[in-house]
Short mmCIF file of C-alpha atoms in Angstrom, two decimals:
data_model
loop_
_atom_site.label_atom_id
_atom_site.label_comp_id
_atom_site.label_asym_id
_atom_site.label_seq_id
_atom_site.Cartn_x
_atom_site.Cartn_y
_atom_site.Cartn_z
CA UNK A 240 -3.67 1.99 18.93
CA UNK A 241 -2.04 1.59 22.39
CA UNK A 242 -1.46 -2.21 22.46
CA UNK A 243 -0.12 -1.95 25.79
CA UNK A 244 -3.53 -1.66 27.30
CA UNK A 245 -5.70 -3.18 24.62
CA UNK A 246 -5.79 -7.60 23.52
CA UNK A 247 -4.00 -7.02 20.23
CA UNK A 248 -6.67 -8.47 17.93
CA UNK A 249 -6.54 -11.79 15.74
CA UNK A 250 -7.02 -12.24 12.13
CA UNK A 251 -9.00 -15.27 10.76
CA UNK A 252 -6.01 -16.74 9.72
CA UNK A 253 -4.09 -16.25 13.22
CA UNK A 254 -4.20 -20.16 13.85
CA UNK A 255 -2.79 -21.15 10.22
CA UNK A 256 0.09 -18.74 10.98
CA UNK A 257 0.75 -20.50 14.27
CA UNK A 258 0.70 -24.14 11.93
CA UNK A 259 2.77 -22.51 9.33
CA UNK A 260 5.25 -21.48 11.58
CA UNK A 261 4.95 -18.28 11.54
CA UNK A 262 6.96 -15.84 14.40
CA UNK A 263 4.03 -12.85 15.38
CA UNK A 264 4.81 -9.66 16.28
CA UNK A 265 2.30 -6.04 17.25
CA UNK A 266 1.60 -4.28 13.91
CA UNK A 267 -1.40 -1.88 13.89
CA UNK A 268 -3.05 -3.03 16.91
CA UNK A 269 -2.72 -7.11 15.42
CA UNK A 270 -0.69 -10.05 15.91
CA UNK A 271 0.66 -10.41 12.50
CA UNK A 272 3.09 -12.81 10.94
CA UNK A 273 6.20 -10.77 10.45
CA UNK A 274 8.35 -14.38 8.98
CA UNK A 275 7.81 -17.81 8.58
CA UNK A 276 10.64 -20.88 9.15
CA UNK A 277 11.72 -19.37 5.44
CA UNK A 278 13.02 -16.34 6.55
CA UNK A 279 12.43 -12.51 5.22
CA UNK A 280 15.03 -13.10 2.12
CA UNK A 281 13.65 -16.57 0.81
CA UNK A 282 10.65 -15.16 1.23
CA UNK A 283 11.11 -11.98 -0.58
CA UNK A 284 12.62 -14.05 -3.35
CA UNK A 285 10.07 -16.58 -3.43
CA UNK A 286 7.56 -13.61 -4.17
CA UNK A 287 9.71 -12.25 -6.95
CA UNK A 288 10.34 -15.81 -8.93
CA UNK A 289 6.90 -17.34 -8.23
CA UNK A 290 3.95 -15.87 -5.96
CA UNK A 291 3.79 -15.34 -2.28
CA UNK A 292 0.43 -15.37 -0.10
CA UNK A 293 0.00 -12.58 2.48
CA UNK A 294 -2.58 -12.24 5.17
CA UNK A 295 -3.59 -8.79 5.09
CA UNK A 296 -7.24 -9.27 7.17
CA UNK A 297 -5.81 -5.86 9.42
CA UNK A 298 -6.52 -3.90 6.54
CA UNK A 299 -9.90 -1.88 7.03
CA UNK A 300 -12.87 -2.95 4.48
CA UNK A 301 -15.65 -0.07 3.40
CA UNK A 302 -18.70 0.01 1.71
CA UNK A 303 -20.17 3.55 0.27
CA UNK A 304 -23.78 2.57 -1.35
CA UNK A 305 -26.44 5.65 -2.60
CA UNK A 306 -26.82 7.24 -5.72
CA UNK A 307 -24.48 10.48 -4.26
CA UNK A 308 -21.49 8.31 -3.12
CA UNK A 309 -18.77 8.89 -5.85
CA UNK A 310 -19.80 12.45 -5.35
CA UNK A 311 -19.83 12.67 -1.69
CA UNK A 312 -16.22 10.55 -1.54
CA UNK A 313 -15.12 13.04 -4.06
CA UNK A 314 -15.15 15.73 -0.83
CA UNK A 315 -12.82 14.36 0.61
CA UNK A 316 -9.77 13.06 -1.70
CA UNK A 317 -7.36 14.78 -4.44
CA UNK A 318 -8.51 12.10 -7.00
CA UNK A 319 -11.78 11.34 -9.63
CA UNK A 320 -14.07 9.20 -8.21
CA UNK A 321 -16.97 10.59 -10.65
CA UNK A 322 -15.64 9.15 -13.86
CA UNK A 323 -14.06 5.67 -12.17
CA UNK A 324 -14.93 3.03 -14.56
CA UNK A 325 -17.20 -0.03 -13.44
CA UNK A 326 -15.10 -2.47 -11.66
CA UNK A 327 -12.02 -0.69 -11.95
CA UNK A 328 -10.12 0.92 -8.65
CA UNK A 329 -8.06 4.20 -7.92
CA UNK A 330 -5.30 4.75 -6.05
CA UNK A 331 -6.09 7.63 -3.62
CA UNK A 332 -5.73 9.87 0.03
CA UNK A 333 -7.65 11.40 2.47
CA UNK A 334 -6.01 14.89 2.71
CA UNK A 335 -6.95 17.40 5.50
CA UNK A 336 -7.22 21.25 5.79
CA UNK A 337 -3.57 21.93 5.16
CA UNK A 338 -3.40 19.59 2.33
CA UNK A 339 -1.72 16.75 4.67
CA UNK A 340 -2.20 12.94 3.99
CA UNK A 341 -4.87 11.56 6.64
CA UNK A 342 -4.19 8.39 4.99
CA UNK A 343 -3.66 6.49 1.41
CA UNK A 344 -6.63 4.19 0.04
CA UNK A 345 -7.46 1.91 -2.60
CA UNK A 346 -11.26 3.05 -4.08
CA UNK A 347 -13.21 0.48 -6.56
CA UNK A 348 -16.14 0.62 -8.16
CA UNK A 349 -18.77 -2.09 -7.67
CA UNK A 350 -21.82 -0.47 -9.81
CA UNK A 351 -24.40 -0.14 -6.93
CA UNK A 352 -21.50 0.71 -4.42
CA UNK A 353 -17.98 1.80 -4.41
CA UNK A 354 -15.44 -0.39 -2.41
CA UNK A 355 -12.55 1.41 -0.01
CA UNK A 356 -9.57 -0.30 1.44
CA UNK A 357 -8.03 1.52 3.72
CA UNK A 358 -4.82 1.02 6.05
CA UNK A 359 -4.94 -0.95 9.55
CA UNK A 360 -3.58 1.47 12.07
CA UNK A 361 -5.73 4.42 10.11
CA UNK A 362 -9.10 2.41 9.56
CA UNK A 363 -10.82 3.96 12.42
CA UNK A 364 -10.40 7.19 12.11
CA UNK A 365 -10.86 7.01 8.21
CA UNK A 366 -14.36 5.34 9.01
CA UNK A 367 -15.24 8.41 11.62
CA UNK A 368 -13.86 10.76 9.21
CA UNK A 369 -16.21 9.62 6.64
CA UNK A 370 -19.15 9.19 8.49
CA UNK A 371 -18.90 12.54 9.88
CA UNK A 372 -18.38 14.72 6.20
CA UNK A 373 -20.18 11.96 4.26
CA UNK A 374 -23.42 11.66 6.58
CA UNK A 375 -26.74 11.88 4.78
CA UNK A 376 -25.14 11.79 1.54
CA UNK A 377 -24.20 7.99 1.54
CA UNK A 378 -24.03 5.12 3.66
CA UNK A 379 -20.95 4.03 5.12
CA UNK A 380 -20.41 0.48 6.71
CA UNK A 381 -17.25 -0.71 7.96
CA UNK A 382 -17.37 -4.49 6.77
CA UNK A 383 -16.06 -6.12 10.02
CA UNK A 384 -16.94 -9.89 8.76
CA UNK A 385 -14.47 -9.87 5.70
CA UNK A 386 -10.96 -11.24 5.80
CA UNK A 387 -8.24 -9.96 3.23
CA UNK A 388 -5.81 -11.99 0.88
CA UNK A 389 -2.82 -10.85 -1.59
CA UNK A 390 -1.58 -13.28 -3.82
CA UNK A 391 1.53 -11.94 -5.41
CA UNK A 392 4.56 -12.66 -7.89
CA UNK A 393 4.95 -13.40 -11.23
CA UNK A 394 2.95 -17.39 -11.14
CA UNK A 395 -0.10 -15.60 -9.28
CA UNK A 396 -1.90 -15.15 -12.42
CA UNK A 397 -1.70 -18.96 -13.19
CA UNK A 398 -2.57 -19.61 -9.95
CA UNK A 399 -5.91 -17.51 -10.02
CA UNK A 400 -6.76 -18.54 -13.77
CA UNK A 401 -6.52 -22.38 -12.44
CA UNK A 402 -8.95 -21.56 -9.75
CA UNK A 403 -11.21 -18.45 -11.17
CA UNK A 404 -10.82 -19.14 -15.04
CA UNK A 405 -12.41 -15.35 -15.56
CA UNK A 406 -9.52 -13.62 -13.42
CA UNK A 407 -7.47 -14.37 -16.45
CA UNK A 408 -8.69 -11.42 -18.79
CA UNK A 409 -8.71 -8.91 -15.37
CA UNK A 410 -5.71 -6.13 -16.20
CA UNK A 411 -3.84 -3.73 -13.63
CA UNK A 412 -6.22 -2.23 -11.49
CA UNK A 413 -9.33 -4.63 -12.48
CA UNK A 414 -12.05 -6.09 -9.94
CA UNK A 415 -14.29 -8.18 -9.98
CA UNK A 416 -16.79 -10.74 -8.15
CA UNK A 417 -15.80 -14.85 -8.54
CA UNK A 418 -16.56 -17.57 -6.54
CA UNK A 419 -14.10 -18.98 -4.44
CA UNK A 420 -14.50 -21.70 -1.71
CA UNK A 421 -18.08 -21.80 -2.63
CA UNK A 422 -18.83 -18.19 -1.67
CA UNK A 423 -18.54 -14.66 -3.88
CA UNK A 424 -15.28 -13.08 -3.27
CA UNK A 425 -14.42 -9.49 -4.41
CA UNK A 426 -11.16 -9.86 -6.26
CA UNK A 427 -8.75 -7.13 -7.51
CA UNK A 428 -5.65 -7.24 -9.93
CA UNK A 429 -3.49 -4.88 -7.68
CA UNK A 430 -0.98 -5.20 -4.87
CA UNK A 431 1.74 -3.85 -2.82
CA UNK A 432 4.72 -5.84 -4.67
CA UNK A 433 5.38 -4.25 -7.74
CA UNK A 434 4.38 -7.94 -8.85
CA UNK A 435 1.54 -9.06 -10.91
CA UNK A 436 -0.49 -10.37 -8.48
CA UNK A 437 -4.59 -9.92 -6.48
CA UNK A 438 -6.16 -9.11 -3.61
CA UNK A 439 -9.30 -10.88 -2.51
CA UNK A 440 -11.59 -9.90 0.17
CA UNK A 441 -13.07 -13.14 1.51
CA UNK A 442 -16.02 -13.55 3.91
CA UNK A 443 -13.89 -14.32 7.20
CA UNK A 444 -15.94 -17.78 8.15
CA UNK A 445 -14.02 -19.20 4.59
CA UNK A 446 -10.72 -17.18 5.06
CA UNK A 447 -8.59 -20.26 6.13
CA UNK A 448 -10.15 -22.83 3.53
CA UNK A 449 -9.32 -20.31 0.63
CA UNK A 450 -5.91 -19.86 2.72
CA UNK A 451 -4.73 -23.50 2.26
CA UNK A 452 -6.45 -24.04 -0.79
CA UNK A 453 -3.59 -21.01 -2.49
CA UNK A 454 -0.80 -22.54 -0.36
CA UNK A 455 -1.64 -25.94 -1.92
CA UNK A 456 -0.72 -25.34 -5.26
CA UNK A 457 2.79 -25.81 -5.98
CA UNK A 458 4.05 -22.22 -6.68
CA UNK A 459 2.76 -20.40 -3.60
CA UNK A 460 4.39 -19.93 -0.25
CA UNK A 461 3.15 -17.73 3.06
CA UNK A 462 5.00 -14.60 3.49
CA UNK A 463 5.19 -12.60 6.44
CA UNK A 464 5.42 -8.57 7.11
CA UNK A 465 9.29 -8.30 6.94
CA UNK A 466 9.04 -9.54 3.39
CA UNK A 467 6.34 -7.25 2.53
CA UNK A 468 8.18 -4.28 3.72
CA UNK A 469 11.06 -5.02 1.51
CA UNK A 470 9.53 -5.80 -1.91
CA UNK A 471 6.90 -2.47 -1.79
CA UNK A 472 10.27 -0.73 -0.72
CA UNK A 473 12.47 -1.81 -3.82
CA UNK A 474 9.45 -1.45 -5.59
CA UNK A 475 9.31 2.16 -4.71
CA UNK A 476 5.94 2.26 -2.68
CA UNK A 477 5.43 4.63 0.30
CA UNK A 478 4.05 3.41 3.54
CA UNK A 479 1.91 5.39 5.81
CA UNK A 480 2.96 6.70 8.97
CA UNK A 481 6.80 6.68 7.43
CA UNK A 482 6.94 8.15 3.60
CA UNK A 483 3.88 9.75 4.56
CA UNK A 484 1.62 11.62 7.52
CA UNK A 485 -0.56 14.16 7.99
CA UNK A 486 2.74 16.53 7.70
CA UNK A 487 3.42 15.46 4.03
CA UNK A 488 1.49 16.39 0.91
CA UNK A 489 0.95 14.40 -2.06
CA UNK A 490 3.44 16.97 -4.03
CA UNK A 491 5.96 16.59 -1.33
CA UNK A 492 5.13 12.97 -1.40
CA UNK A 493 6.41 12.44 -4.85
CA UNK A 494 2.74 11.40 -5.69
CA UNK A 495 1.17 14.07 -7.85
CA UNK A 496 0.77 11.02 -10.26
CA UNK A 497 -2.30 9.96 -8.33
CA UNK A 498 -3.95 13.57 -8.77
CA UNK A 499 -6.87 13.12 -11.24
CA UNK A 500 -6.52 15.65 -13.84
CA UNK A 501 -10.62 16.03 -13.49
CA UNK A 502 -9.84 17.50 -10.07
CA UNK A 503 -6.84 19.76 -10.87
CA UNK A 504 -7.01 23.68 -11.66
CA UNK A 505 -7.80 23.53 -15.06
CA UNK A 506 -10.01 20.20 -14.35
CA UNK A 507 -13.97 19.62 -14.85
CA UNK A 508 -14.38 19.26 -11.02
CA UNK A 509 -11.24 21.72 -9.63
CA UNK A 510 -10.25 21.44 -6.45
CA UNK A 511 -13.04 20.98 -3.68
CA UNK A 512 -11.29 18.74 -1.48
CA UNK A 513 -9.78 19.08 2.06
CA UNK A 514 -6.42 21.19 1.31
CA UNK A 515 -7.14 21.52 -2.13
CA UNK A 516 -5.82 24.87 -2.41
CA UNK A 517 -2.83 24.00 -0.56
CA UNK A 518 -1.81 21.46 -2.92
CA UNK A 519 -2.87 22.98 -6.24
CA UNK A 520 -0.48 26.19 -5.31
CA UNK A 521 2.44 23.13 -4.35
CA UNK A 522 1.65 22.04 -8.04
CA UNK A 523 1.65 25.25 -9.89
CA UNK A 524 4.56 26.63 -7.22
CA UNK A 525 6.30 23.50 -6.29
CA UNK A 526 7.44 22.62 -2.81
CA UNK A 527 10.23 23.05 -0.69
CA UNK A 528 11.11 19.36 0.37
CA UNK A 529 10.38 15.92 -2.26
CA UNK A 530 10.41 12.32 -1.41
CA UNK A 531 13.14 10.68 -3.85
CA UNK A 532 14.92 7.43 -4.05
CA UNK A 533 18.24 7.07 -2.70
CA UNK A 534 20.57 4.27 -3.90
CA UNK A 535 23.12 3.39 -1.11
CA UNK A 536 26.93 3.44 -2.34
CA UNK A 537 28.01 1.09 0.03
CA UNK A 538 27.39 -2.02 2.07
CA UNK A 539 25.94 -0.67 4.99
CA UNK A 540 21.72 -0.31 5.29
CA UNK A 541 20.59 3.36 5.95
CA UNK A 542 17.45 2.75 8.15
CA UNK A 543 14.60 4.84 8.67
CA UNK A 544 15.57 8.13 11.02
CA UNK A 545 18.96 8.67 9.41
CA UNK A 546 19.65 11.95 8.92
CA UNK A 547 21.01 12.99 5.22
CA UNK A 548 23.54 16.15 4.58
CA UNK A 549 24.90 17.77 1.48
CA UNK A 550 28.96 17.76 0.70
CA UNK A 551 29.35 20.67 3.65
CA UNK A 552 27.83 18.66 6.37
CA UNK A 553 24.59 21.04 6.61
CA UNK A 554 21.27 18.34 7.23
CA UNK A 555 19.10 18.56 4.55
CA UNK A 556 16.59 15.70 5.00
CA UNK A 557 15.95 12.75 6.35
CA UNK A 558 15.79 8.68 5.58
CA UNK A 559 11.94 7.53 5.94
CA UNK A 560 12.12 3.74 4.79
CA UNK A 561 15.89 1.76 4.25
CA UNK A 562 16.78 -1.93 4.45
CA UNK A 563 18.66 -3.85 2.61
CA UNK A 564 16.77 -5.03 -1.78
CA UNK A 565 17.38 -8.50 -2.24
CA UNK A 566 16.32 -8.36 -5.60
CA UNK A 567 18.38 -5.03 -6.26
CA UNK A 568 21.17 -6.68 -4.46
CA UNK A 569 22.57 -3.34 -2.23
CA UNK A 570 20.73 -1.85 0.25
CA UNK A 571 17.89 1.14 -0.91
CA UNK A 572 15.76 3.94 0.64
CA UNK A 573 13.44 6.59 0.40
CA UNK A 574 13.43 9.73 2.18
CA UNK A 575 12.76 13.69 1.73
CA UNK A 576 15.25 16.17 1.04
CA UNK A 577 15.58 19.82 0.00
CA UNK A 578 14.25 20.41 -3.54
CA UNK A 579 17.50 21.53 -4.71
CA UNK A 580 19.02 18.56 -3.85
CA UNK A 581 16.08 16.47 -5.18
CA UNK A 582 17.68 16.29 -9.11
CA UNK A 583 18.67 12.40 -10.21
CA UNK A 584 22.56 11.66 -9.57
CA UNK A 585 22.81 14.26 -6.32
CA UNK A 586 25.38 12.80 -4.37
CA UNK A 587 24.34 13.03 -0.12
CA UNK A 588 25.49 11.31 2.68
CA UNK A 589 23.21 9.59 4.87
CA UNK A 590 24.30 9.68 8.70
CA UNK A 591 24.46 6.18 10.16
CA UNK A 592 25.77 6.18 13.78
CA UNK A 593 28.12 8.98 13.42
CA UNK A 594 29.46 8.01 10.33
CA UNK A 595 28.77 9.64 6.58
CA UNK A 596 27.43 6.63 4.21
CA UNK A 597 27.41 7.83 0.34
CA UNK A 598 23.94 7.73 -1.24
CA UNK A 599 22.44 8.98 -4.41
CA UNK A 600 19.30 10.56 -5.92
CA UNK A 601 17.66 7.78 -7.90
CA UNK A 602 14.62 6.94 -10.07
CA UNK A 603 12.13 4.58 -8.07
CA UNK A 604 10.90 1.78 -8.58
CA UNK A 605 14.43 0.23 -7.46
CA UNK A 606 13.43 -2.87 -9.10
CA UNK A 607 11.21 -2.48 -12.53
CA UNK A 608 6.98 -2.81 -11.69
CA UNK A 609 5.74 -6.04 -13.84
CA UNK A 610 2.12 -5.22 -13.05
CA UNK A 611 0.08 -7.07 -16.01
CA UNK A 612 -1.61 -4.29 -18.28
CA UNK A 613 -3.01 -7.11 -20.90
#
């Protein structure tokens, strides 16, 4: 979105930012809160000790309803939407004809409808790109009155058991409905943390009440973008637009995980996706290029851009997210290299102006996932 041009838009919460604090910046055609007073590090910490609350109302909300809509979303992603269990979500991506990412989603399903959320800066085109391959085979409404909540950190499931007794049984990757603020709320166990923790989609008129209600119970604190960025970094998690693009496939992506065996070569519903046989030759082939984690041997932060090169000098990659992992304690990054130098313990340099910083091939997550699984 060209914000230059275009009002950046508001989120229901935009005025309890302002109260808390917070300092805005442009992100994805928003003003969002990128730190409060805290600061990124308290913040990040906070998060990782007790449970953090983050506006995420930019995200794009979608409804699929009709008997054919696992089917017909099926079409159009790498993953099984078919065989999802009831109020359970998926991890998945819109791919295109060369087996790119259009963009990375979160699918649940609801029983009489299946429930998408999809990135900010993407959710337009995502909603376009379904109505336009899904048409006459489901309905799809963009749900424009709906505001969007993560509560996350180890004390969030206290916090949501206190107000939602039933969240307490929910596991990893749960939803379900609950009343909150006196309306229904759709509720997920899921995040972008590595942290136990929810998301709750909210209708936007009660946004702020369920807002301060969370931030007045003892363990939770508002957290801005900057913190965000770091703990789904040291917890290993791509973000669009920088891990990922239409340029990147899922293998390439490190993220052949999320490929539902159902929809693999030798799976009950092969292939039949945008790219599909792009991406099941990368995973019977392999690629040329991986996304891997890359501890930094030294003080200094390799940022996103940096170029990396092997012990002769020759470039082979590049640094797509870096910053410094408060929890880890050193500064971490992702970024793609040349499968051959992909292999755990490769030693690279990353290029930070002018100057060769050591960094090393390294399992991700950075920081170990404490996602609750029951």
């Amino acid at each position: 979105m060209d914000t230059t041009s275009q009002a950046l838009a508001r989120t229901p919460l935009y005025n309890l930012h302002l109260e808390l604090g917070a300092r805005m910046v442009p992100f994805a055609g928003y003003e969002m809160p990128v730190q409060y007073p805290a600061g990124v590090l308290k913040e990040h910490n906070h998060t990782r000790a007790q449970a953090g609350l983050f506006d995420v109302s930019h995200m794009g909300q979608v409804r699929l309803s009709g008997v054919g809509a696992a089917a017909a979303l099926e079409s159009l992603v790498p993953v099984d939407v078919v065989d999802l269990p009831l109020n359970f979500q998926r991890y998945a991506m819109f791919t295109n004809e060369q087996g790119g990412i259009l963009d990375d989603l979160m699918i649940s399903n609801g029983g009489d409808h299946l429930f998408l959320v999809v990135n900010a800066a993407c959710k337009q085109q995502d909603v376009a790109h379904m109505k336009k391959h899904l048409a006459g085979r489901c309905q799809v409404e963009e749900l424009t009155d709906r505001a969007l909540l993560a509560l996350q950190g180890p004390a969030a499931g206290a916090v949501m058991a206190r107000l939602a007794p039933e969240t307490a049984k929910m596991i990893f990757m749960n939803t379900a409905k609950v009343t909150l603020v006196g309306l229904e709320c759709y509720i997920s166990r899921s995040g972008y943390t590595g942290e136990d923790g929810f998301e709750i989609s909210v209708p936007e008129t009660k946004a702020e009440e369920l807002a301060r209600l969370l931030l007045a119970q003892p363990e939770v604190a508002p957290i801005g973008l900057g913190a965000r960025d770091s703990l789904r970094l040291e917890a290993g998690l791509c973000l669009y637009g920088h891990d990922m693009d239409t340029n990147t496939t899922p293998v390439e992506a490190s993220l052949a995980w999320a490929l539902s065996k159902a929809r693999r070569a030798d799976g009950a519903r092969a292939g039949g996706y945008p790219g599909a046989d792009v991406i099941l030759g990368q995973l019977a082939g392999g690629v040329s290029r991986k996304r891997v984690g890359l501890a930094v041997r030294d003080r200094m932060p390799v940022r996103e851009g940096a170029e990396l090169v092997n012990a002769e000098g020759q470039t082979i990659g590049k640094v797509t997210s870096g910053g410094f992992g408060p929890t880890v304690g050193a500064p971490v990054a992702m970024g793609y290299v040349e499968t051959g130098f992909s292999k755990i313990g490769t030693v690279l340099n990353a290029i930070v102006r002018g100057k060769p910083v050591p960094v090393e091939v390294v399992k991700t997550p950075f920081t170990p996932q404490r996602y609750y699984r029951g």
